[in-house]
Coordinates of C-alpha atoms in Angstrom, one line a residue:
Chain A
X1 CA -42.2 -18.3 73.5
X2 CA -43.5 -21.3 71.0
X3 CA -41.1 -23.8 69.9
X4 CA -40.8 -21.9 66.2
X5 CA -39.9 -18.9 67.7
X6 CA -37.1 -20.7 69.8
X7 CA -35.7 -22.4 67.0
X8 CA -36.0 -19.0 65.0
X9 CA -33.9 -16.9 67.5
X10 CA -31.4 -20.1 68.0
X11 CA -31.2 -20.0 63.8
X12 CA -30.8 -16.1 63.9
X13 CA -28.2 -16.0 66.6
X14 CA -26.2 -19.1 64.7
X15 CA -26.6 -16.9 61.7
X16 CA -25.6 -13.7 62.9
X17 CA -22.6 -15.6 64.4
X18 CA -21.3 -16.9 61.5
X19 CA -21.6 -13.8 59.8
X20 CA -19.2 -11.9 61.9
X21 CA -17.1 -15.0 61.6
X22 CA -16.5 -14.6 58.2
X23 CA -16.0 -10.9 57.9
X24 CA -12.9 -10.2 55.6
X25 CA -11.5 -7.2 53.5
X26 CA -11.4 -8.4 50.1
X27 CA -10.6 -5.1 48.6
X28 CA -7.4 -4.7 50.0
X29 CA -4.0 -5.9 48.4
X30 CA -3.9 -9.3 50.0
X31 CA -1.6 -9.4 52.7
X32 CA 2.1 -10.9 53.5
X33 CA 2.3 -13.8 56.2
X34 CA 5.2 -14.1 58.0
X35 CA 6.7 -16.0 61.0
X36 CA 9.0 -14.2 63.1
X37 CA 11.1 -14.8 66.5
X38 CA 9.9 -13.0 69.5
X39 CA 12.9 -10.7 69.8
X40 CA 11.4 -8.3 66.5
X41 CA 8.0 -8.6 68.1
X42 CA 8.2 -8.4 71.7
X43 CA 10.2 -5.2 71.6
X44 CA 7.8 -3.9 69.5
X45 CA 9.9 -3.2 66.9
X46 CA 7.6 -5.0 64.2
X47 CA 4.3 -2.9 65.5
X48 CA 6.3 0.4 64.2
X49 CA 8.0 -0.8 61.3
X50 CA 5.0 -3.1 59.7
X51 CA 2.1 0.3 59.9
X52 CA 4.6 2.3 58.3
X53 CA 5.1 -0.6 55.8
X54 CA 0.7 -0.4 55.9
X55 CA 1.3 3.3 55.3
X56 CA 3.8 3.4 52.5
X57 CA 3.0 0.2 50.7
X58 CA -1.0 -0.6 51.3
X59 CA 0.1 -3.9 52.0
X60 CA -0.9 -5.2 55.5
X61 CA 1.7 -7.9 57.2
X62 CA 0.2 -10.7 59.3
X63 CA 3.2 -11.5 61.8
X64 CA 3.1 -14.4 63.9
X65 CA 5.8 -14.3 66.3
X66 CA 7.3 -17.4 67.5
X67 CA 10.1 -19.4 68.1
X68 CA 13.0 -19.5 65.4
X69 CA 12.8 -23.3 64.9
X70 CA 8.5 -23.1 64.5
X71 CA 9.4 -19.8 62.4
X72 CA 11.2 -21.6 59.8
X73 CA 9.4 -25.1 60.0
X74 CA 6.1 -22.6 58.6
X75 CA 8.7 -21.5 55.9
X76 CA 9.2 -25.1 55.1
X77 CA 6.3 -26.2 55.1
X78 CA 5.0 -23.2 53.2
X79 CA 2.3 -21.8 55.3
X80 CA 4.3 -18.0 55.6
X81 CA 5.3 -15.9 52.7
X82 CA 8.7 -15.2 54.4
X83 CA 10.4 -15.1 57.7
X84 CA 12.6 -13.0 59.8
X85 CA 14.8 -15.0 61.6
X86 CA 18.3 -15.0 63.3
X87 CA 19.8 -18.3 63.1
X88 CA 22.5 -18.1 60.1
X89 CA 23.0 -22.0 60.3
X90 CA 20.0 -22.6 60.5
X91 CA 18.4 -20.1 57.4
X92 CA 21.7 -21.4 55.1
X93 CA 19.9 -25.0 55.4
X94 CA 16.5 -23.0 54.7
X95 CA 18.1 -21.3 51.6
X96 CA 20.1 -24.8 50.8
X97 CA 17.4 -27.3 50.6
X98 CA 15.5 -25.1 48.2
X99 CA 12.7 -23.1 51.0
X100 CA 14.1 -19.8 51.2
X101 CA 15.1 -17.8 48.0
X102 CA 18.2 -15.9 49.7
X103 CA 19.3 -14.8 53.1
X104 CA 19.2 -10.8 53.1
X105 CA 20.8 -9.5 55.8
X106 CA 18.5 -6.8 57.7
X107 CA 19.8 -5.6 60.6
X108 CA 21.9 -6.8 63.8
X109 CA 22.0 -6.3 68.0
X110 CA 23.8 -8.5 70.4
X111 CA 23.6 -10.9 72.7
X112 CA 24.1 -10.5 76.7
X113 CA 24.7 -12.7 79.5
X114 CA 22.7 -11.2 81.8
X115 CA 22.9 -12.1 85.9
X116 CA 21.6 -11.2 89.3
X117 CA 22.9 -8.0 90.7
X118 CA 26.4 -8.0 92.1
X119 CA 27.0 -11.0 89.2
X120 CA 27.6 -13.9 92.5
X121 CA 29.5 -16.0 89.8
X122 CA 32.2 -13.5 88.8
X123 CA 32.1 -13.5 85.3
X124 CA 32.4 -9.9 84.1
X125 CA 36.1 -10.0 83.6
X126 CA 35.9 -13.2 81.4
X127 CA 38.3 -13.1 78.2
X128 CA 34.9 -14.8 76.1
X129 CA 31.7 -15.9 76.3
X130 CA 32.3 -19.3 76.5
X131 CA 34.7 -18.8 79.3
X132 CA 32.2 -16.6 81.2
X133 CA 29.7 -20.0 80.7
X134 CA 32.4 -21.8 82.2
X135 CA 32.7 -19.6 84.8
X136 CA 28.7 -20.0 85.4
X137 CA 28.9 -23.9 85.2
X138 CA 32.1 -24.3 87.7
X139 CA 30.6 -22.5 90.1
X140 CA 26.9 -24.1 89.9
X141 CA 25.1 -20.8 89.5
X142 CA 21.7 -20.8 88.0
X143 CA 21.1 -20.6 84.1
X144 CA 17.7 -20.5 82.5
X145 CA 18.3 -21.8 79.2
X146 CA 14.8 -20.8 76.5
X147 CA 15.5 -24.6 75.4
X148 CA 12.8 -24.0 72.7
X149 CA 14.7 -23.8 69.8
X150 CA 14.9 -20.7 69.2
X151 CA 17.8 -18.4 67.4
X152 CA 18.7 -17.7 70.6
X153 CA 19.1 -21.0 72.4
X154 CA 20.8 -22.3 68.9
X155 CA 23.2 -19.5 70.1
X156 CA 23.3 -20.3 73.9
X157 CA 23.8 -23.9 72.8
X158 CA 27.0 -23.4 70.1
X159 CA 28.5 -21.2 72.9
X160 CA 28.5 -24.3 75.4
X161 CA 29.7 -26.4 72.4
X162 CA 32.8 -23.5 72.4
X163 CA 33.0 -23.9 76.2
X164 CA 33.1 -27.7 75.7
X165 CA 30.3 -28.5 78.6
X166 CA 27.1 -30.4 78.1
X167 CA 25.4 -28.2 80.8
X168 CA 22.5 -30.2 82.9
X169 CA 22.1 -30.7 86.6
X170 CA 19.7 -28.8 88.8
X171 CA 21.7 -25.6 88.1
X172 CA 20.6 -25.7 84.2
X173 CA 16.7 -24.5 84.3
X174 CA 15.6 -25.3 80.2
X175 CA 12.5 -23.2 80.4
X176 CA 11.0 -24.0 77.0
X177 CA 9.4 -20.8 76.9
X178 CA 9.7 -17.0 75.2
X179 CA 12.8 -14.5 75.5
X180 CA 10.2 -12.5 77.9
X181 CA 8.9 -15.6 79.7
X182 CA 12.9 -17.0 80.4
X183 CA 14.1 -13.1 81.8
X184 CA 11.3 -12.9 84.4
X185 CA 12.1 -16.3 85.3
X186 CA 15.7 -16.1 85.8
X187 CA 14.8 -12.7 87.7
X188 CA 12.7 -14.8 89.9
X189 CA 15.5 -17.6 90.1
X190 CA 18.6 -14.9 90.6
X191 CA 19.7 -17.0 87.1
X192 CA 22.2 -16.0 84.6
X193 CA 20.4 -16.1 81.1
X194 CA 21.2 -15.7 77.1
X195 CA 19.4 -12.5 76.1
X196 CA 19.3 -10.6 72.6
X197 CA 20.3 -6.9 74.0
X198 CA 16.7 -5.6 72.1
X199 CA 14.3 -7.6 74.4
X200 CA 16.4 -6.8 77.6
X201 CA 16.3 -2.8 77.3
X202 CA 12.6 -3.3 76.5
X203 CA 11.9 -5.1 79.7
X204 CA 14.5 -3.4 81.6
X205 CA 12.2 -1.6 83.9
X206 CA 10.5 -4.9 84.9
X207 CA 13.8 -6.7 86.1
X208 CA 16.7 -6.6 88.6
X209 CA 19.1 -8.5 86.5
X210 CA 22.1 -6.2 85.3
X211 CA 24.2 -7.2 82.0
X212 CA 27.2 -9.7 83.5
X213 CA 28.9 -10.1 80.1
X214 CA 28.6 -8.7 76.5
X215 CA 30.8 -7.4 74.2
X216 CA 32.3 -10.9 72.5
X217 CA 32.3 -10.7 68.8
X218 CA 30.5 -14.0 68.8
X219 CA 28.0 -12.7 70.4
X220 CA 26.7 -10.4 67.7
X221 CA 23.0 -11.7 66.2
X222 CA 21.9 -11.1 62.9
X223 CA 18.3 -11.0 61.7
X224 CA 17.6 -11.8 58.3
X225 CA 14.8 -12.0 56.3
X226 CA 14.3 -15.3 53.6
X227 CA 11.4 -15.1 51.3
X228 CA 9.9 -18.9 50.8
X229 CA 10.6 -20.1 47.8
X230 CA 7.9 -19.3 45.3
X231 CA 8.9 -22.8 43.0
X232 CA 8.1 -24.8 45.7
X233 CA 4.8 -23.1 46.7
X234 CA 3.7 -21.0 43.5
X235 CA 0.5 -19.7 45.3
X236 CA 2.5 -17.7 47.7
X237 CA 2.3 -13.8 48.5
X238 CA 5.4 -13.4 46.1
X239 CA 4.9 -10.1 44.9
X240 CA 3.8 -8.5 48.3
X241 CA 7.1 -10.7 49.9
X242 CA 9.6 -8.5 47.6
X243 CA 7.7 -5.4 47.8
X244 CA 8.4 -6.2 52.2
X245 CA 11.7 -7.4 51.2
X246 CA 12.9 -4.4 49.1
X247 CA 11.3 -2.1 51.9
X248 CA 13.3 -3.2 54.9
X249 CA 16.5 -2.8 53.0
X250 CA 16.1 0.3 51.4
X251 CA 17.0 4.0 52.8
X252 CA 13.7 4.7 54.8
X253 CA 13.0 0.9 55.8
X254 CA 16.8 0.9 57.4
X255 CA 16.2 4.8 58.4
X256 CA 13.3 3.2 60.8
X257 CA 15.2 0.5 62.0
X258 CA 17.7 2.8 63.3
X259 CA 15.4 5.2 64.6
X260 CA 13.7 2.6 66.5
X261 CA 14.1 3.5 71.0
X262 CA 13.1 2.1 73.9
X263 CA 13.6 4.3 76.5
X264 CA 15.7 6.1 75.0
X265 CA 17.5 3.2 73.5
X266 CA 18.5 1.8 70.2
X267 CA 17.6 -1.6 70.3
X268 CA 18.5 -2.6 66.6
X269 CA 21.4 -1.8 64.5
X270 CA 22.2 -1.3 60.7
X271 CA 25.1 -3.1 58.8
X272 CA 27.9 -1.1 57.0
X273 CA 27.3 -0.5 53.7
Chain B
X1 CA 0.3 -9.2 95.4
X2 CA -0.2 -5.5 94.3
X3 CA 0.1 -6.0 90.8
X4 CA -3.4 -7.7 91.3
X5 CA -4.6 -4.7 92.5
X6 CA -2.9 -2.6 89.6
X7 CA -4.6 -4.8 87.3
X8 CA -8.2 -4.1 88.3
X9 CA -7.2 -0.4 87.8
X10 CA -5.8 -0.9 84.2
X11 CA -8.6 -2.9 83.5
X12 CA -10.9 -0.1 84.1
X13 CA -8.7 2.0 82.6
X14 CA -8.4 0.3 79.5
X15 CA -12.3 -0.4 79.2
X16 CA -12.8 3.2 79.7
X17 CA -9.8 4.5 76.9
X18 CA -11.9 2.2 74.9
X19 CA -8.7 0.7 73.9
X20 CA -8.3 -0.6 70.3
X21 CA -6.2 -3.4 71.0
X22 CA -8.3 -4.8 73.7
X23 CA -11.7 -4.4 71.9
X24 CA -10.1 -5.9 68.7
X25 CA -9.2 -9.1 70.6
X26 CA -12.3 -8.5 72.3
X27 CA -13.9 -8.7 69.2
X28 CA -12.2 -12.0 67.8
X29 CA -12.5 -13.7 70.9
X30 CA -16.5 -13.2 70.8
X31 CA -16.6 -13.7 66.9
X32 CA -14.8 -16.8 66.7
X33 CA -15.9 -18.5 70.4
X34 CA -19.9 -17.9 69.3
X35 CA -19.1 -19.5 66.0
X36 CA -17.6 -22.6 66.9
X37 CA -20.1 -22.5 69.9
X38 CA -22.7 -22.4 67.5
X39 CA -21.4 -24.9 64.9
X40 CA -20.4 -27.2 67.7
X41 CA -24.1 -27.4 69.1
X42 CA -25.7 -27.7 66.2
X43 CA -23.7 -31.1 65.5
X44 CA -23.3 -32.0 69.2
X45 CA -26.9 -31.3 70.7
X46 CA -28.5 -33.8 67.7
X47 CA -25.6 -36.4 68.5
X48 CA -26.5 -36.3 72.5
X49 CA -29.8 -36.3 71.9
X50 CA -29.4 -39.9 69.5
X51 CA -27.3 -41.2 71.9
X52 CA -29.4 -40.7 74.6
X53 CA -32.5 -42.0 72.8
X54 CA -31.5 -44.9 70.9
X55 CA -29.9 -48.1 71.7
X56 CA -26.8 -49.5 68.8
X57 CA -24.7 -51.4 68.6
X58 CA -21.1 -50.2 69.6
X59 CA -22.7 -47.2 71.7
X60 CA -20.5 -47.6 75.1
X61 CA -17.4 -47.7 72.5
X62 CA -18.6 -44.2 71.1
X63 CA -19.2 -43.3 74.7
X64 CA -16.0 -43.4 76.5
X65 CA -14.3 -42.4 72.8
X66 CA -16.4 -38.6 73.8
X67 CA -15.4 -39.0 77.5
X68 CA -11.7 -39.4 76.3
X69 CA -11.9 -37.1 74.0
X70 CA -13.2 -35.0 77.1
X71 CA -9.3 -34.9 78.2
X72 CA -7.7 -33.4 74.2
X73 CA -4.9 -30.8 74.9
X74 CA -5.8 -28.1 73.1
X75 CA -2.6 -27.5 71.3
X76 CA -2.8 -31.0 70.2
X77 CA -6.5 -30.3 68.7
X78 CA -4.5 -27.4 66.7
X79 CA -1.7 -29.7 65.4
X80 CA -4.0 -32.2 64.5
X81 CA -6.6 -29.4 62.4
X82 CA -3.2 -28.4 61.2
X83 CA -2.3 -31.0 59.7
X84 CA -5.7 -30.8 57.5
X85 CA -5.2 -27.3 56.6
X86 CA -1.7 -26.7 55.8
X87 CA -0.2 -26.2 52.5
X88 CA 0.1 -30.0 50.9
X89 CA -2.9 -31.4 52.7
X90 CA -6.3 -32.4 51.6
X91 CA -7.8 -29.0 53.0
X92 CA -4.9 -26.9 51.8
X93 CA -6.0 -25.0 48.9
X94 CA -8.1 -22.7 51.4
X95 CA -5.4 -21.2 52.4
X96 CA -7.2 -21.2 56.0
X97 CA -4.0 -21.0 58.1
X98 CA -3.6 -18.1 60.6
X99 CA -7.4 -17.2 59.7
X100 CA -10.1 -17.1 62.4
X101 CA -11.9 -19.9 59.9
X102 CA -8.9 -22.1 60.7
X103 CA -9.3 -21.3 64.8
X104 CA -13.3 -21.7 64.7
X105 CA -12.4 -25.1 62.9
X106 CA -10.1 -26.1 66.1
X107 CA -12.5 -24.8 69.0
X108 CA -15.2 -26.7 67.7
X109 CA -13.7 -30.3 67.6
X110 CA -12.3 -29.1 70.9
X111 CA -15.8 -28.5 72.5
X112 CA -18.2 -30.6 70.1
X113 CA -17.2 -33.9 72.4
X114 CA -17.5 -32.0 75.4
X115 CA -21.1 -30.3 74.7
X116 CA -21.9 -33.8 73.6
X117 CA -21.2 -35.8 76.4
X118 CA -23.3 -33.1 78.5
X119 CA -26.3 -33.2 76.6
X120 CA -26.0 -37.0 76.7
X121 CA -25.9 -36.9 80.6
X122 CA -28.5 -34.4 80.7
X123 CA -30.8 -36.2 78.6
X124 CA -30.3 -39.8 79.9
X125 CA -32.6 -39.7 82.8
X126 CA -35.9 -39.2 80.6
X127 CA -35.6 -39.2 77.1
X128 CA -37.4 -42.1 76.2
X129 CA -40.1 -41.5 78.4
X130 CA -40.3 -37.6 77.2
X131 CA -39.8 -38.8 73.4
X132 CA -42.5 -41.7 73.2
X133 CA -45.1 -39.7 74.7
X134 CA -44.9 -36.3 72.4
X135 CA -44.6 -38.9 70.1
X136 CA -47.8 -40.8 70.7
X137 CA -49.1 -37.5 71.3
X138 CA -48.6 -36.9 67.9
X139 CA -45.7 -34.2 67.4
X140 CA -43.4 -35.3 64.5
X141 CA -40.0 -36.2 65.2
X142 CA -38.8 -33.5 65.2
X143 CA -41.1 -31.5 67.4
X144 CA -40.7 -34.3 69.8
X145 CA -37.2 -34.0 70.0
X146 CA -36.9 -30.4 70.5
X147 CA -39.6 -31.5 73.5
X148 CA -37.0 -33.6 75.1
X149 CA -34.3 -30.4 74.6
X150 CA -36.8 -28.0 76.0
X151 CA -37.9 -30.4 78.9
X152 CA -33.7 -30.6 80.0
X153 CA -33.1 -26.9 78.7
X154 CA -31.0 -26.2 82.4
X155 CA -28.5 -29.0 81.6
X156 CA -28.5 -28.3 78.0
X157 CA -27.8 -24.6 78.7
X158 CA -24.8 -25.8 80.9
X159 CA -23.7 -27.9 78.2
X160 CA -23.7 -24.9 75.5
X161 CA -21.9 -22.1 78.7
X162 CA -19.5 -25.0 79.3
X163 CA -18.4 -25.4 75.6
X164 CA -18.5 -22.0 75.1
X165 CA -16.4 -21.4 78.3
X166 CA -13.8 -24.1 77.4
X167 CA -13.2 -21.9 73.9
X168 CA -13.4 -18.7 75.1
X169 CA -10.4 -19.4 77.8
X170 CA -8.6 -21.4 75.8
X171 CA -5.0 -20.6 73.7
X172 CA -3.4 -23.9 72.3
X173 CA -6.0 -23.8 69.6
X174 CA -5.7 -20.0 69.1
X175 CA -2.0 -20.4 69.1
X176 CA -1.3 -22.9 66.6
X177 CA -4.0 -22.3 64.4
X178 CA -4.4 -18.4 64.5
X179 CA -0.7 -17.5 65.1
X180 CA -1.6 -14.8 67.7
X181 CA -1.8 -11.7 64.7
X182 CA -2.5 -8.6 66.1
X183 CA -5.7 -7.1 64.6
X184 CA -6.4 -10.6 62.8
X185 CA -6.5 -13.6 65.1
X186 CA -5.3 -12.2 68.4
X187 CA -8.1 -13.4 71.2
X188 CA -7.9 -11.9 74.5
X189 CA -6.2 -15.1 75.7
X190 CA -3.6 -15.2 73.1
X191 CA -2.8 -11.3 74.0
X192 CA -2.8 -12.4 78.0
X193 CA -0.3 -14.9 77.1
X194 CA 2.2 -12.4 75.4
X195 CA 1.8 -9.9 78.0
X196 CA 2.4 -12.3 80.2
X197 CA 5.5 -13.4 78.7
X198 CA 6.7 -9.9 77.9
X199 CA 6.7 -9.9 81.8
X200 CA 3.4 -7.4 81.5
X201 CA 1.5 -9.1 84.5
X202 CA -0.7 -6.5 85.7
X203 CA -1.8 -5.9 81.9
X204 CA -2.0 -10.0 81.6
X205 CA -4.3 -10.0 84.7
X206 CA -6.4 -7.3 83.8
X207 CA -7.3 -8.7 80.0
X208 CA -8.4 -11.9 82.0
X209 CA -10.8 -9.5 84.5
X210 CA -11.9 -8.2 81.4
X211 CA -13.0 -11.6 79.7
X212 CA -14.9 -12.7 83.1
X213 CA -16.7 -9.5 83.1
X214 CA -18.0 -10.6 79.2
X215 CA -18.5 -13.7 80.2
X216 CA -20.5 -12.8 83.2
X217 CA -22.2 -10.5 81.4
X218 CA -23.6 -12.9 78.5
X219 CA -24.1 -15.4 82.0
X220 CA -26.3 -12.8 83.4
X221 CA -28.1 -12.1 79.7
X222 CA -28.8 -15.7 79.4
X223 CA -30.6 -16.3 82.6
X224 CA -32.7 -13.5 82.1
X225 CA -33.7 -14.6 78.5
X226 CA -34.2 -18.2 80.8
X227 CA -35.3 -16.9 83.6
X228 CA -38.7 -15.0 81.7
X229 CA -40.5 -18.1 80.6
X230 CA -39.4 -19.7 84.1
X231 CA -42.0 -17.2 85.7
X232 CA -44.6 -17.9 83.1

């Protein structure tokens, strides 16, 4: 092969590259983007409900699934259309400082303490979650804590704040890692852990750990999704944001929710009318 | 242990079901990993080559600059693209954010420092010597440099598999930049990290057999494309 015919093929494989590279629908309706916590995604509850959305609607929805706090800093910083989160503290300041148009409320499942089998600290019979923390502190039992920020370790962290303990010590594992990532650890670690109830059924099969403690009313955990505010970013997807928006809360998009089983299981529920 | 073995079987089993999720990352991961490997050596193997040939001043400070930049996090690579491309930056207005434009961006200032300082050390030894004489010889500059390239091809080569290696496992860039969306940006090592966090290990394991075997098999399609003139 001559040096022309090298730099040829080189040219032609750089070309063809960046051809594939660049490949993009522009015929369809242009997309939603939206950040969203690894509880709606890892169950797979987004998967269902977003090709049905496809189907009904046209519309595609690009999910990135990620921590609450990284979730609504992309809302801030308006790089998402809209986000599904569940942090109500945390999306009031969203909506409050002028990001998020309004909280609409979506659906709801609960939180669990979950443990090793046999529950070594003792804290089914506790009269609260924050007394079954205290429970798992005094006794020096293993906790895996996300520590990531997410709507779940905002939860984990306002139920220690209830307990009145600042937990660390060698007993207090902050993981910094995904709902999925923190279960198999604190299987691994016979742990007590913070877990929506949605994520746990879906991994079930996978784990030893048994539900310690649930059933607190301030353990309930509300997802809600916030479109980003369309006067701060006026390029935004605002029209395919509603169009999601409207969907999730009407008849069929709530029917879905609450149709939605893993093994047999509803992971998600609907609020009262 | 066994899930190790349970992964070789999914692995087959999933190449041969032809499964859509797999070849879509599949697809992604080869799309954007040849881009940015191409863009990357098209500025990199001119940079190594000047490097290598000429003397200037300053040249040991751009030096160890490329071999610390050999040591970038890749998530930190993505966080710094990012802050080019989101909303209210200079870059902004493309809206290239959770694209695979914004992720070929990332992977090649990852890699163009690495495929660079390669070339460089491949070319070192002779360059000069190689360059003046095609050069006396008559061959214009260009010609002569692509002389040097040839001469060094092996290392060169290495330099281009190693940058193209370095994107096609990595996942901070991917991450950060591409946002992990299945169908759009999801790579096969953004999908091994959330099977791996959905506690899916076996499935995890196999999408990584399944990227060696790619890998291997562009490796093995490579050398023979090498290996032809080698005979010659």
């Amino acid at each position: 092969m001559g040096i022309r015919t090298r730099v040829a093929l080189w040219l032609a494989v750089v070309a063809i590259a960046c051809w594939t590279g660049c490949g993009e629908d522009r015929a369809a309706p242009r997309p939603v983007k939206m950040t969203t916590t690894t509880s709606t995604a890892n169950t797979g509850l987004l998967d269902y409900l977003m090709g049905e959305f496809l189907r009904d609607t046209g519309i595609r929805v690009d999910f990135i699934a990620t921590g609450t706090g990284q979730a609504i800093t992309h809302g801030r910083n308006g790089d998402v259309d809209v986000i599904l989160v569940h942090a109500p503290p945390a999306e009031a300041r969203f909506v409050a400082d002028g990001f998020g148009v309004k909280r609409v409320p979506v659906m709801w499942n609960d939180f669990v303490i979950l443990g090793p089998p046999g529950d070594p600290a003792g804290i089914r019979a506790s009269a609260s979650a924050a007394d079954a923390l205290t429970q798992i502190a005094t006794s020096r039992a293993p906790f895996v804590s996300r520590g990531d920020d997410s709507g779940t370790h905002k939860k984990e962290l306002r139920l220690w704040q209830t307990a009145g303990i600042e937990p660390h010590g060698a007993w207090y594992v902050e993981a910094g890692q995904g709902m999925g990532a923190c279960l198999t650890m604190a299987n691994d670690k016979l742990a007590y852990v913070l877990c929506d109830r949605g994520t746990y059924l879906a991994m079930r099969e996978l784990l030893d750990l048994e539900v310690a403690y649930a059933g607190d009313p301030e353990l309930v955990n509300p997802y809600a999704i916030i479109a980003v505010n369309p006067e701060k970013y006026p390029d935004l997807n605002h029209a395919g944001t509603q169009r999601l928006i409207a969907w999730f809360t009407s008849p069929r998009g709530q029917k879905l929710i609450a149709d939605f089983r893993v093994n047999g299981e509803q992971l998600f529920h609907l609020f009262e009318p | 242990m066994e899930f190790l073995f349970e992964s070789l079987w999914s692995a087959i089993l999933m190449i041969l079901h032809l499964d859509r999720d797999l070849f879509e990352a599949l697809g992604t991961t080869l799309r954007v990993s040849l881009t940015s490997t191409g863009i990357a050596s098209l500025i990199a193997l001119p940079l190594g080559f000047v490097i290598a040939r000429y003397d200037f001043p300053g040249k040991r400070g751009v030096q160890s600059l490329l071999r610390t930049a050999l040591a970038l996090p890749t998530v930190v690579v993505g966080l710094f693209v990012y802050a080019f491309i989101a909303r209210n930056a200079p870059l902004g207005d493309m809206r290239l954010l959770f694209t695979p434009a914004a992720m070929v961006i990332g992977q090649v200032l990852l890699i163009v420092p690495l495929i660079t300082a390669l070339t460089h050390a491949a070319l070192q030894e002779n360059v000069k010597l190689v360059h003046e004489e095609a050069t006396l010889l008559g061959a214009s500059p260009v010609a002569a440099s692509w002389k040097v390239l040839s001469e060094s091809r092996h290392a060169v080569v290495t330099a281009l598999m190693t940058g193209f290696g370095r994107v096609v496992s990595e996942v901070g860039v991917a991450l950060v930049l591409g946002g992990n969306i299945r169908g759009l940006t999801r790579t096969v090592t953004t999908a091994i990290t959330l099977e791996t966090s959905q506690g899916h290990f076996s499935s995890a394991f196999a999408l990584g057999i399944v990227l060696l075997a790619l890998v291997l098999m562009i490796n093995i399609l490579i050398q023979t494309l090498g290996g032809r003139r080698e005979a010659v």
